[in-house]
Coordinates of C-alpha atoms in Angstrom, one line a residue:
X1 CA 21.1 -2.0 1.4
X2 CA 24.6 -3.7 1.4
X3 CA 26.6 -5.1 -1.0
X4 CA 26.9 -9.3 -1.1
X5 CA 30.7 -9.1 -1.4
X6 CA 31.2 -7.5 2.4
X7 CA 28.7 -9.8 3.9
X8 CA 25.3 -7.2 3.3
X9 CA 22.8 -8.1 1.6
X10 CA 21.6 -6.1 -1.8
X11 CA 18.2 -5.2 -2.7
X12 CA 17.3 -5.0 -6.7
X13 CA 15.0 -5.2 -9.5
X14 CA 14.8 -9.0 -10.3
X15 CA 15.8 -9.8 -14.4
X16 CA 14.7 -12.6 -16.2
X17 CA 18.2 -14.4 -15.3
X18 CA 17.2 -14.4 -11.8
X19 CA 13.9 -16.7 -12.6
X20 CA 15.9 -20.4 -11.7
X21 CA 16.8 -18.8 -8.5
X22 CA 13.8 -17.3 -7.5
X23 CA 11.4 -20.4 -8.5
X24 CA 13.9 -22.4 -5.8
X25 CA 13.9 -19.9 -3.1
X26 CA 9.4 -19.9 -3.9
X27 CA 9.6 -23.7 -3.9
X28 CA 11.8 -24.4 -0.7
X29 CA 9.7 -21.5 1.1
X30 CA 6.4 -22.9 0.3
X31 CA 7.4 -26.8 1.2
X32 CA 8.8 -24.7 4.5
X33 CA 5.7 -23.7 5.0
X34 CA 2.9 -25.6 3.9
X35 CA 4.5 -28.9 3.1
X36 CA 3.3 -30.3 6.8
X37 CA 0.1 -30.2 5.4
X38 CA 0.2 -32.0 2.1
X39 CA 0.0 -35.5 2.2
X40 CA 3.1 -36.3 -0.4
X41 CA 4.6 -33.0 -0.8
X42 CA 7.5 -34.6 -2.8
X43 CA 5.3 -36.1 -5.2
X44 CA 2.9 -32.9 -5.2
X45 CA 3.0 -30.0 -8.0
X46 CA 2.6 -26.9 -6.1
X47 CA 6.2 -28.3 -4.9
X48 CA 7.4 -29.0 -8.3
X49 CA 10.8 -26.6 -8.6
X50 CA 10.8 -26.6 -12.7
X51 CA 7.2 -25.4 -12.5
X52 CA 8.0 -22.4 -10.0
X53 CA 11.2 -21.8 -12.6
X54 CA 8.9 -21.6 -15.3
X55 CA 6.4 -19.7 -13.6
X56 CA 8.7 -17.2 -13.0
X57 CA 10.7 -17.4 -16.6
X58 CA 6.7 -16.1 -17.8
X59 CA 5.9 -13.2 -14.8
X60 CA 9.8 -11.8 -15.3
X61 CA 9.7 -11.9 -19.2
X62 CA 5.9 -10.8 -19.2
X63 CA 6.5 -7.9 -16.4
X64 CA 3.9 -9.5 -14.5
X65 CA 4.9 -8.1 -11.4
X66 CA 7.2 -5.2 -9.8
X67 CA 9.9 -8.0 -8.3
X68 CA 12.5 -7.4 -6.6
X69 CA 15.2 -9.7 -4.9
X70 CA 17.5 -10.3 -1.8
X71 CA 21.1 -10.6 -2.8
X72 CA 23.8 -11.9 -0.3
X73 CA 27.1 -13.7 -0.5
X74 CA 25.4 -17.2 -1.2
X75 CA 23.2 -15.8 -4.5
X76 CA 19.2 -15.1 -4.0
X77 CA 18.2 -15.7 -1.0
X78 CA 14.2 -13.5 -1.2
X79 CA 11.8 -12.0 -3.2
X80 CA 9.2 -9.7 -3.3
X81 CA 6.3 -9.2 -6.5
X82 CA 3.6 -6.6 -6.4
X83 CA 1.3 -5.7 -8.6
X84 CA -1.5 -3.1 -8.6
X85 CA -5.1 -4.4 -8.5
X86 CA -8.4 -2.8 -9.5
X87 CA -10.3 -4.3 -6.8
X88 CA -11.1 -1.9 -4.1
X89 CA -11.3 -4.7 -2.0
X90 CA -8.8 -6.8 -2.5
X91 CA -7.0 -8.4 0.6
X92 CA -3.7 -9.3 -0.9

């Protein structure tokens, strides 16, 4: 996994001090991603950073989801959150 202080990058269980970071990495990734199609993305609240923070300040304190982050030299820099589902079906 690496460790951030020789240039790796470290893999571990997100806390609830982690939330500011990981609600800018989800904000920046999804303006990366879908902001081409949104007509004012600056002005748009799925791209709102304090709403991702607090989003995440409830799932981390809640245990909402197994989340983990991506840990280099520069602070967070990706996440993953899973959770089991009871749909046999389910797609994501």
């Amino acid at each position: 996994m690496g460790t951030p202080e020789l240039g790796g990058t470290l893999i571990r269980p997100a806390t609830l001090d982690d939330a500011d970071s990981i609600g800018r990495v989800h904000t920046l990734s999804w303006r990366e991603t879908y902001g081409r199609f949104v007509a004012d993305p600056d002005n748009n609240p799925w791209f709102d950073v304090e709403r991702r923070i607090e989003m995440w300040r409830s799932n981390l304190r809640d245990g909402t989801y197994a989340t983990s982050v991506a840990v280099d030299e520069s602070g967070i820099i990706g996440f993953a959150a899973v959770h089991a589902t009871t749909e046999l079906d389910a797609v994501r």
